[in-house]
XYZ file of C-alpha atoms in Angstrom:
523
model
C 13.752 -57.723 36.858
C 10.911 -58.794 39.157
C 8.692 -61.817 38.905
C 5.714 -59.791 37.667
C 7.750 -58.328 34.822
C 8.830 -61.814 33.766
C 5.266 -63.081 34.019
C 4.042 -60.138 31.969
C 6.598 -60.892 29.252
C 5.558 -64.520 29.217
C 1.842 -63.792 29.184
C 2.129 -61.371 26.270
C 3.919 -64.026 24.248
C 1.387 -66.694 25.199
C -1.516 -64.378 24.341
C -0.025 -63.718 20.891
C 0.284 -67.439 20.237
C -3.157 -68.218 21.661
C -4.727 -65.713 19.252
C -3.261 -67.813 16.422
C -4.286 -71.141 17.964
C -0.584 -71.996 18.199
C -0.398 -73.032 21.867
C -0.874 -76.741 21.015
C 2.285 -76.529 18.887
C 4.201 -74.631 21.578
C 3.249 -77.125 24.246
C 4.177 -80.205 22.217
C 7.975 -79.863 22.098
C 10.290 -82.497 20.682
C 13.322 -83.886 22.407
C 15.974 -86.569 22.193
C 18.619 -87.746 24.657
C 22.241 -88.853 24.307
C 23.565 -90.624 27.397
C 27.237 -91.544 27.863
C 28.333 -94.438 30.082
C 31.717 -96.007 30.806
C 31.908 -99.803 30.741
C 33.418 -101.291 33.920
C 34.287 -104.728 35.269
C 32.321 -106.248 38.176
C 35.148 -105.092 40.440
C 34.717 -101.485 39.344
C 37.771 -101.179 37.112
C 37.646 -99.644 33.661
C 36.840 -102.319 31.076
C 39.450 -102.477 28.309
C 37.606 -104.945 26.078
C 36.647 -104.035 22.515
C 33.226 -102.638 21.701
C 31.001 -105.760 21.635
C 30.248 -106.858 18.082
C 26.732 -107.831 19.164
C 26.026 -104.107 19.568
C 26.855 -103.492 15.926
C 29.146 -100.888 14.414
C 29.963 -97.888 16.573
C 30.379 -95.948 13.329
C 26.943 -96.562 11.848
C 24.554 -97.869 14.533
C 21.758 -95.337 15.031
C 21.247 -96.053 18.733
C 24.493 -97.362 20.253
C 27.894 -95.871 19.541
C 31.041 -94.861 21.409
C 32.396 -91.471 22.367
C 36.091 -90.847 23.044
C 37.076 -94.336 24.095
C 36.215 -97.866 23.026
C 34.763 -98.392 26.508
C 32.765 -95.139 26.652
C 29.349 -95.999 25.262
C 26.885 -93.443 23.964
C 23.170 -94.191 23.710
C 21.068 -92.105 21.302
C 17.280 -91.960 21.307
C 15.172 -90.923 18.322
C 13.470 -87.529 18.514
C 9.940 -87.694 19.906
C 7.203 -85.421 21.225
C 6.295 -88.006 23.891
C 8.200 -88.154 27.182
C 6.895 -91.689 27.728
C 8.204 -92.804 24.352
C 11.570 -91.152 25.018
C 12.001 -92.977 28.313
C 10.862 -96.268 26.763
C 13.453 -95.875 23.991
C 16.217 -95.132 26.477
C 15.183 -98.098 28.611
C 15.251 -100.484 25.659
C 18.672 -99.351 24.453
C 20.066 -99.951 27.938
C 18.360 -103.348 28.259
C 19.724 -104.613 24.940
C 23.210 -103.316 25.695
C 23.440 -104.916 29.124
C 22.263 -108.237 27.731
C 25.353 -108.217 25.519
C 27.972 -106.941 27.981
C 28.486 -110.240 29.793
C 29.474 -109.414 33.355
C 30.412 -105.817 32.590
C 28.426 -102.978 34.098
C 27.776 -99.337 33.241
C 29.482 -96.827 35.530
C 26.625 -94.714 36.983
C 28.572 -91.509 37.617
C 29.736 -88.647 35.421
C 33.269 -88.600 36.822
C 35.221 -91.731 35.868
C 36.082 -94.668 38.095
C 39.600 -95.275 39.403
C 42.015 -95.177 36.463
C 45.323 -96.776 37.385
C 46.861 -96.602 33.911
C 45.676 -93.712 31.714
C 47.742 -95.068 28.819
C 45.555 -98.190 28.883
C 42.443 -96.224 27.917
C 41.531 -97.646 24.484
C 40.679 -95.026 21.879
C 37.427 -95.661 20.028
C 37.898 -97.743 16.885
C 35.647 -97.046 13.902
C 37.251 -99.282 11.312
C 39.399 -98.628 8.268
C 37.177 -96.292 6.210
C 38.427 -92.752 5.764
C 35.622 -91.328 7.882
C 36.284 -93.958 10.555
C 40.004 -93.187 10.577
C 39.293 -89.464 10.802
C 37.112 -89.992 13.867
C 39.954 -91.996 15.414
C 42.605 -89.347 14.659
C 40.319 -86.671 16.104
C 40.267 -88.630 19.367
C 44.032 -89.067 19.211
C 44.166 -85.279 19.099
C 41.856 -84.939 22.100
C 44.064 -87.347 24.052
C 47.234 -85.449 23.191
C 45.675 -82.038 23.839
C 43.772 -82.619 27.065
C 44.788 -86.019 28.379
C 42.791 -89.247 28.081
C 41.266 -89.317 31.572
C 39.345 -86.078 31.076
C 37.766 -87.568 27.974
C 36.156 -90.333 30.052
C 33.849 -87.876 31.799
C 30.273 -88.806 30.951
C 27.212 -86.603 30.600
C 23.705 -86.402 29.227
C 22.957 -84.254 26.175
C 19.408 -82.995 25.691
C 18.276 -82.096 22.183
C 15.238 -79.805 22.074
C 13.101 -78.266 19.354
C 9.603 -77.100 18.525
C 7.515 -78.493 15.627
C 8.379 -76.887 12.308
C 4.745 -75.767 11.906
C 5.094 -73.645 15.036
C 7.390 -71.113 13.402
C 4.737 -69.819 11.014
C 3.076 -68.331 14.113
C 6.212 -66.808 15.664
C 6.165 -63.037 15.179
C 9.430 -62.030 16.868
C 11.955 -62.663 14.110
C 13.100 -65.826 12.384
C 13.322 -69.343 13.760
C 17.094 -68.925 14.086
C 16.627 -65.601 15.891
C 14.314 -67.299 18.376
C 16.700 -70.166 19.066
C 19.648 -67.777 19.443
C 17.554 -65.815 21.958
C 16.991 -69.093 23.792
C 20.767 -69.581 23.867
C 21.318 -66.136 25.373
C 18.739 -66.650 28.113
C 20.132 -70.116 28.751
C 23.610 -68.672 29.197
C 22.246 -66.346 31.885
C 20.232 -69.051 33.661
C 22.361 -72.154 33.112
C 23.381 -72.067 36.805
C 19.928 -73.522 37.490
C 20.896 -76.879 35.968
C 23.923 -77.802 38.108
C 22.030 -76.804 41.229
C 19.016 -78.979 40.414
C 20.715 -81.843 38.555
C 24.450 -81.681 39.234
C 25.621 -85.052 40.536
C 29.408 -84.855 40.571
C 30.454 -83.153 43.827
C 33.334 -85.604 44.220
C 36.033 -87.245 42.138
C 38.570 -90.001 42.389
C 42.070 -88.840 43.274
C 43.342 -90.695 40.191
C 41.418 -88.250 38.005
C 43.747 -85.373 38.916
C 46.841 -87.302 37.855
C 49.094 -84.810 39.588
C 47.464 -81.772 37.956
C 47.745 -78.558 39.923
C 44.587 -77.024 41.307
C 43.616 -74.514 43.956
C 40.387 -76.038 45.213
C 39.983 -76.768 48.946
C 39.137 -80.450 48.574
C 38.150 -82.537 51.541
C 38.850 -86.268 51.597
C 36.237 -88.876 52.433
C 37.003 -91.855 54.654
C 37.462 -93.947 51.510
C 39.796 -91.467 49.772
C 37.484 -89.628 47.368
C 38.006 -85.885 47.006
C 34.997 -83.608 47.326
C 33.866 -80.056 47.927
C 31.130 -79.873 50.582
C 28.849 -77.519 48.606
C 29.801 -78.547 45.055
C 27.149 -79.629 42.574
C 29.031 -80.570 39.391
C 32.812 -80.838 39.272
C 32.266 -82.229 35.790
C 31.363 -78.684 34.731
C 34.181 -77.001 36.666
C 37.630 -76.036 35.407
C 38.789 -79.493 36.525
C 36.165 -81.196 34.416
C 35.289 -81.208 30.761
C 36.873 -77.878 29.950
C 39.866 -76.589 28.068
C 42.244 -73.817 29.139
C 42.903 -73.212 25.452
C 39.234 -72.333 25.040
C 38.811 -70.396 28.282
C 38.912 -67.002 26.595
C 36.716 -67.845 23.616
C 33.629 -65.712 23.107
C 31.479 -67.142 20.324
C 28.811 -64.633 19.285
C 25.324 -65.645 20.478
C 23.511 -62.554 19.213
C 22.873 -63.919 15.709
C 23.354 -67.134 13.830
C 25.575 -65.350 11.308
C 27.810 -64.098 14.106
C 27.939 -67.540 15.692
C 29.002 -69.187 12.422
C 31.558 -66.442 11.737
C 33.204 -66.760 15.153
C 33.169 -70.554 15.141
C 34.824 -70.698 11.736
C 37.417 -68.154 12.836
C 38.370 -70.240 15.867
C 38.680 -73.392 13.761
C 41.062 -71.577 11.434
C 43.205 -70.072 14.239
C 46.589 -71.792 14.765
C 47.592 -72.728 18.309
C 51.222 -72.452 19.376
C 50.521 -74.869 22.228
C 48.992 -77.554 20.024
C 51.614 -77.058 17.326
C 54.159 -78.493 19.796
C 52.316 -81.830 19.624
C 52.866 -82.129 15.895
C 50.274 -83.243 13.379
C 51.798 -86.162 11.484
C 54.990 -87.428 13.098
C 56.953 -90.427 11.784
C 54.026 -91.318 9.563
C 51.485 -91.327 12.408
C 48.814 -88.690 12.992
C 48.792 -87.140 16.450
C 45.883 -84.798 15.714
C 43.915 -83.596 12.706
C 45.590 -80.174 12.730
C 47.253 -77.744 15.133
C 44.447 -75.166 15.287
C 42.544 -74.109 18.415
C 39.842 -76.580 17.406
C 40.510 -79.588 15.204
C 36.857 -79.603 14.108
C 33.732 -77.789 15.247
C 32.647 -80.439 17.757
C 35.731 -79.760 19.858
C 34.123 -76.554 21.106
C 33.257 -77.258 24.745
C 30.045 -75.363 25.380
C 27.049 -75.922 27.676
C 24.692 -75.391 24.734
C 24.959 -75.435 20.927
C 22.682 -74.434 18.054
C 22.332 -77.366 15.648
C 20.875 -78.542 12.347
C 20.937 -82.082 11.008
C 23.696 -82.182 8.404
C 23.063 -83.464 4.917
C 25.582 -85.709 3.242
C 28.666 -83.595 2.553
C 28.140 -80.917 5.207
C 30.014 -79.747 8.255
C 27.822 -78.589 11.180
C 28.440 -74.886 10.495
C 27.628 -75.399 6.832
C 24.310 -76.971 7.793
C 23.554 -73.954 10.004
C 24.496 -71.565 7.203
C 22.273 -73.450 4.765
C 19.103 -73.798 6.807
C 19.473 -71.976 10.109
C 18.968 -73.442 13.568
C 16.774 -76.544 13.681
C 17.233 -77.569 17.316
C 19.457 -76.886 20.301
C 21.728 -79.263 22.195
C 22.020 -78.829 25.967
C 25.264 -80.207 27.375
C 25.136 -79.241 31.066
C 23.413 -82.299 32.546
C 25.330 -84.778 34.679
C 24.494 -88.454 34.577
C 21.885 -89.121 37.259
C 23.511 -91.798 39.459
C 20.153 -92.802 40.941
C 18.499 -93.529 37.583
C 19.238 -96.820 35.787
C 19.165 -94.942 32.463
C 21.137 -91.894 33.651
C 18.198 -89.480 33.409
C 14.606 -89.663 34.652
C 11.294 -88.332 33.383
C 11.116 -85.549 35.989
C 14.384 -84.143 34.656
C 13.140 -84.421 31.077
C 9.939 -82.569 31.874
C 11.720 -79.813 33.757
C 14.112 -79.371 30.834
C 11.084 -78.772 28.594
C 9.780 -76.159 31.046
C 13.163 -74.483 31.434
C 13.928 -74.318 27.722
C 10.463 -73.034 26.816
C 10.979 -70.248 29.351
C 14.335 -69.418 27.764
C 12.599 -69.260 24.372
C 9.595 -67.181 25.420
C 11.235 -64.556 27.641
C 12.871 -61.507 26.090
C 16.557 -62.120 25.389
C 18.970 -59.234 25.829
C 22.105 -58.673 23.769
C 25.018 -60.698 25.149
C 28.184 -58.625 25.480
C 31.534 -59.472 27.075
C 30.538 -58.061 30.469
C 27.393 -60.148 30.598
C 29.285 -63.187 29.299
C 31.788 -62.906 32.156
C 29.036 -62.457 34.735
C 27.166 -65.484 33.414
C 30.321 -67.566 33.566
C 31.069 -66.457 37.125
C 27.546 -67.402 38.247
C 27.881 -70.774 36.570
C 31.233 -71.535 38.179
C 30.009 -70.377 41.596
C 27.111 -72.801 41.334
C 29.141 -75.805 40.214
C 31.664 -75.295 43.041
C 29.415 -74.177 45.908
C 25.835 -74.142 44.662
C 24.435 -75.590 47.895
C 26.187 -73.063 50.127
C 23.553 -71.375 52.319
C 22.895 -67.800 51.251
C 24.932 -68.080 48.039
C 24.972 -64.803 46.140
C 25.059 -64.587 42.365
C 25.257 -61.409 40.287
C 22.823 -59.855 37.864
C 23.825 -56.740 35.959
C 26.629 -56.210 38.436
C 24.408 -56.388 41.517
C 24.422 -59.228 44.041
C 21.311 -61.382 44.072
C 20.625 -64.336 46.348
C 20.137 -67.556 44.421
C 16.961 -68.168 46.424
C 15.536 -64.807 45.339
C 16.336 -65.484 41.703
C 14.613 -68.840 41.936
C 11.601 -67.079 43.458
C 11.369 -64.810 40.395
C 11.613 -67.722 37.964
C 9.217 -70.123 39.663
C 5.933 -68.388 38.620
C 7.132 -68.399 34.993
C 7.955 -72.086 35.163
C 4.630 -72.772 36.874
C 2.678 -71.073 34.095
C 4.533 -73.069 31.432
C 4.036 -76.333 33.354
C 0.313 -75.612 33.499
C 0.246 -75.033 29.744
C 2.107 -78.270 29.035
C -0.222 -80.262 31.287
C -3.301 -78.652 29.771
C -2.123 -79.700 26.316
C -0.889 -83.178 27.182
C -3.273 -84.123 29.981
C -2.583 -84.965 33.602
C -0.270 -83.111 35.969
C 3.138 -84.636 35.180
C 4.817 -81.302 34.375
C 3.522 -79.590 37.497
C 4.533 -82.644 39.528
C 8.045 -82.420 38.064
C 8.223 -78.750 38.938
C 7.176 -79.550 42.498
C 10.114 -81.973 42.726
C 12.448 -79.124 41.749
C 10.697 -76.728 44.132
C 11.449 -79.102 47.008
C 15.153 -79.169 46.066
C 15.229 -75.362 46.078
C 13.677 -75.323 49.546
C 15.913 -78.113 50.859
C 19.233 -78.564 49.049
C 19.815 -81.909 50.781
C 17.344 -83.304 48.230
C 19.556 -82.396 45.252
C 21.449 -85.242 43.530
C 24.814 -83.782 44.543
C 23.851 -83.702 48.228
C 22.311 -87.167 48.076
C 25.436 -88.555 46.426
C 27.735 -86.991 49.014
C 25.604 -88.345 51.839
C 25.658 -91.824 50.322
C 29.402 -91.605 49.678
C 30.212 -90.511 53.214
C 28.065 -93.276 54.687
C 29.712 -95.929 52.518
C 32.278 -97.935 54.435
C 34.018 -99.667 51.542
C 34.278 -96.863 48.963
C 32.333 -98.902 46.409
C 29.232 -96.755 46.062
C 29.638 -96.517 42.279
C 29.934 -100.301 41.949
C 26.912 -100.855 44.200
C 24.811 -98.459 42.110
C 26.055 -100.064 38.888
C 25.105 -103.525 40.202
C 21.639 -102.337 41.232
C 20.983 -100.629 37.894
C 22.172 -103.695 35.982
C 19.779 -105.925 37.916
C 16.898 -103.509 37.370
C 17.473 -103.244 33.641
C 18.064 -106.934 33.020
C 14.727 -107.595 34.730
C 12.988 -104.930 32.653
C 10.956 -105.949 29.587
C 11.335 -104.136 26.302
C 8.859 -101.265 26.261
C 9.007 -99.977 22.690
C 11.189 -102.250 20.580
C 12.448 -105.837 20.805
C 15.605 -107.929 20.853
C 15.082 -108.659 17.156
C 14.821 -104.940 16.381
C 18.240 -104.223 17.876
C 19.786 -107.333 16.326
C 18.612 -106.157 12.908
C 20.059 -102.687 13.508
C 23.362 -104.216 14.641
C 23.551 -106.332 11.481
C 22.589 -103.383 9.271
C 25.233 -101.175 10.879
C 28.005 -103.749 10.426
C 27.068 -104.120 6.765
C 27.016 -100.333 6.345
C 30.507 -100.012 7.824
C 31.814 -102.761 5.548
C 30.296 -100.992 2.566
C 31.994 -97.726 3.504
C 35.328 -99.483 3.827
C 34.931 -101.265 0.491
C 34.141 -98.156 -1.520
C 36.919 -95.901 -0.182
C 39.409 -95.245 -2.957
C 40.926 -91.908 -1.914
C 44.126 -92.113 0.195
C 43.541 -90.933 3.768
C 45.913 -87.961 3.481
C 44.011 -86.745 0.424
C 40.686 -87.327 2.188
C 41.777 -85.115 5.098
C 43.107 -82.406 2.809
C 39.831 -82.424 0.895
C 37.805 -82.302 4.124
C 39.549 -79.178 5.355
C 39.288 -77.410 2.008
C 35.747 -78.315 0.996
C 32.435 -79.504 2.343
C 32.726 -83.061 3.599
C 30.662 -85.072 6.048
C 30.725 -83.808 9.614
C 32.687 -85.838 12.127
C 31.858 -86.275 15.796
């Protein structure tokens, strides 16, 4: 498909929306960010201290929580249609957190620091309520299924949607149909993201923990393992993936098919996980022995989502109201940004996802699925290799040529966004990406490798963490205040205490009820 065909598709869609005066809605997308960050000591070791009470309850705080481990923080911004407000929110959450970490820092890389004792990784603690205990057991299951070190990999999740009023003007099927089409186009083009934003071309030897692999790693002078053309080992088979899920094909052609396949996988027993046991000697080792304990265990680079109401699992929310937004999960932490993601990345994500929404989306069959996956893996392992060939409909296609087809589409969307919002920030962001495409040494993965190989003491991650800490501690609050976060911390602690006080159902009964009826989703 040539660039003119893509442009024609795009222009037809834009003309349809312009005739309905809907372009202002299209070009005012909403987004939110979730950034994960591992707490470390000043020396660069994994911090094993408890989640600081000054940050509030990890169970109920709206902005600061934990992921797999007690030391793996997760920062959550509110949804906004302003990039400036998004970045201000993310800045403030980081500033408040660092003010209450003492001498601890935030590890600036996606792949974890040196882990000498994996058994010392502290699982996240959410208190004694049934929902808190369930979240803890879920993480116990992740540890037993995949190992604890893998769970310390950090990323950035990007939540994207269009205003609800926009969908009254969309004439190509339902809102859910449109978002599922976005998912299909994203699956074909997701290789773009590790090339432009991948920042994990290397890993610490401790991460492998003796695991077998067949990758031709090179070793830096300081002992790190790397692939010379890799972009994102986080997204490779060594990273945040699961061999148990390698063959899964969740239908992306309709929301009904997606829900059907997801529910089927959750209900499918796993012989491998059954060997772990579920409740052994009175202690839970996992929530169940199925392929997925719960829906959030599905490792995918993108998910369709809807905010759950009280008493709903994620798939039940989708079945009730359809797709409300999408969650992109293929962004590495940006090691050169104090907040893990910068505004140029945010603006390009808007451009990229609008293109995925507006272009025609073909049916996704098993052949196309496999081709998409092969392109993705080729890019994460050797995306900066000169002359790299991908495949499209079985035919080889140079990555550079594919980029050349996409660039005019992205340019047109960037122009529309700037026309609506004023200025040239979106076109400027696209120019930053254009320079990376022309010169791959400008990509984060290449920059990180160059910095790593020029480091004489092997402490690049610590140096970046120190610099980011200094920058953030010197930064004023931009949207909120110290008092705002203190109030949220106090509210969240009170909310957790209230949950714990009102629980009357024994935990075993709570779990049985959860898996046989609609109960609150767990993440």
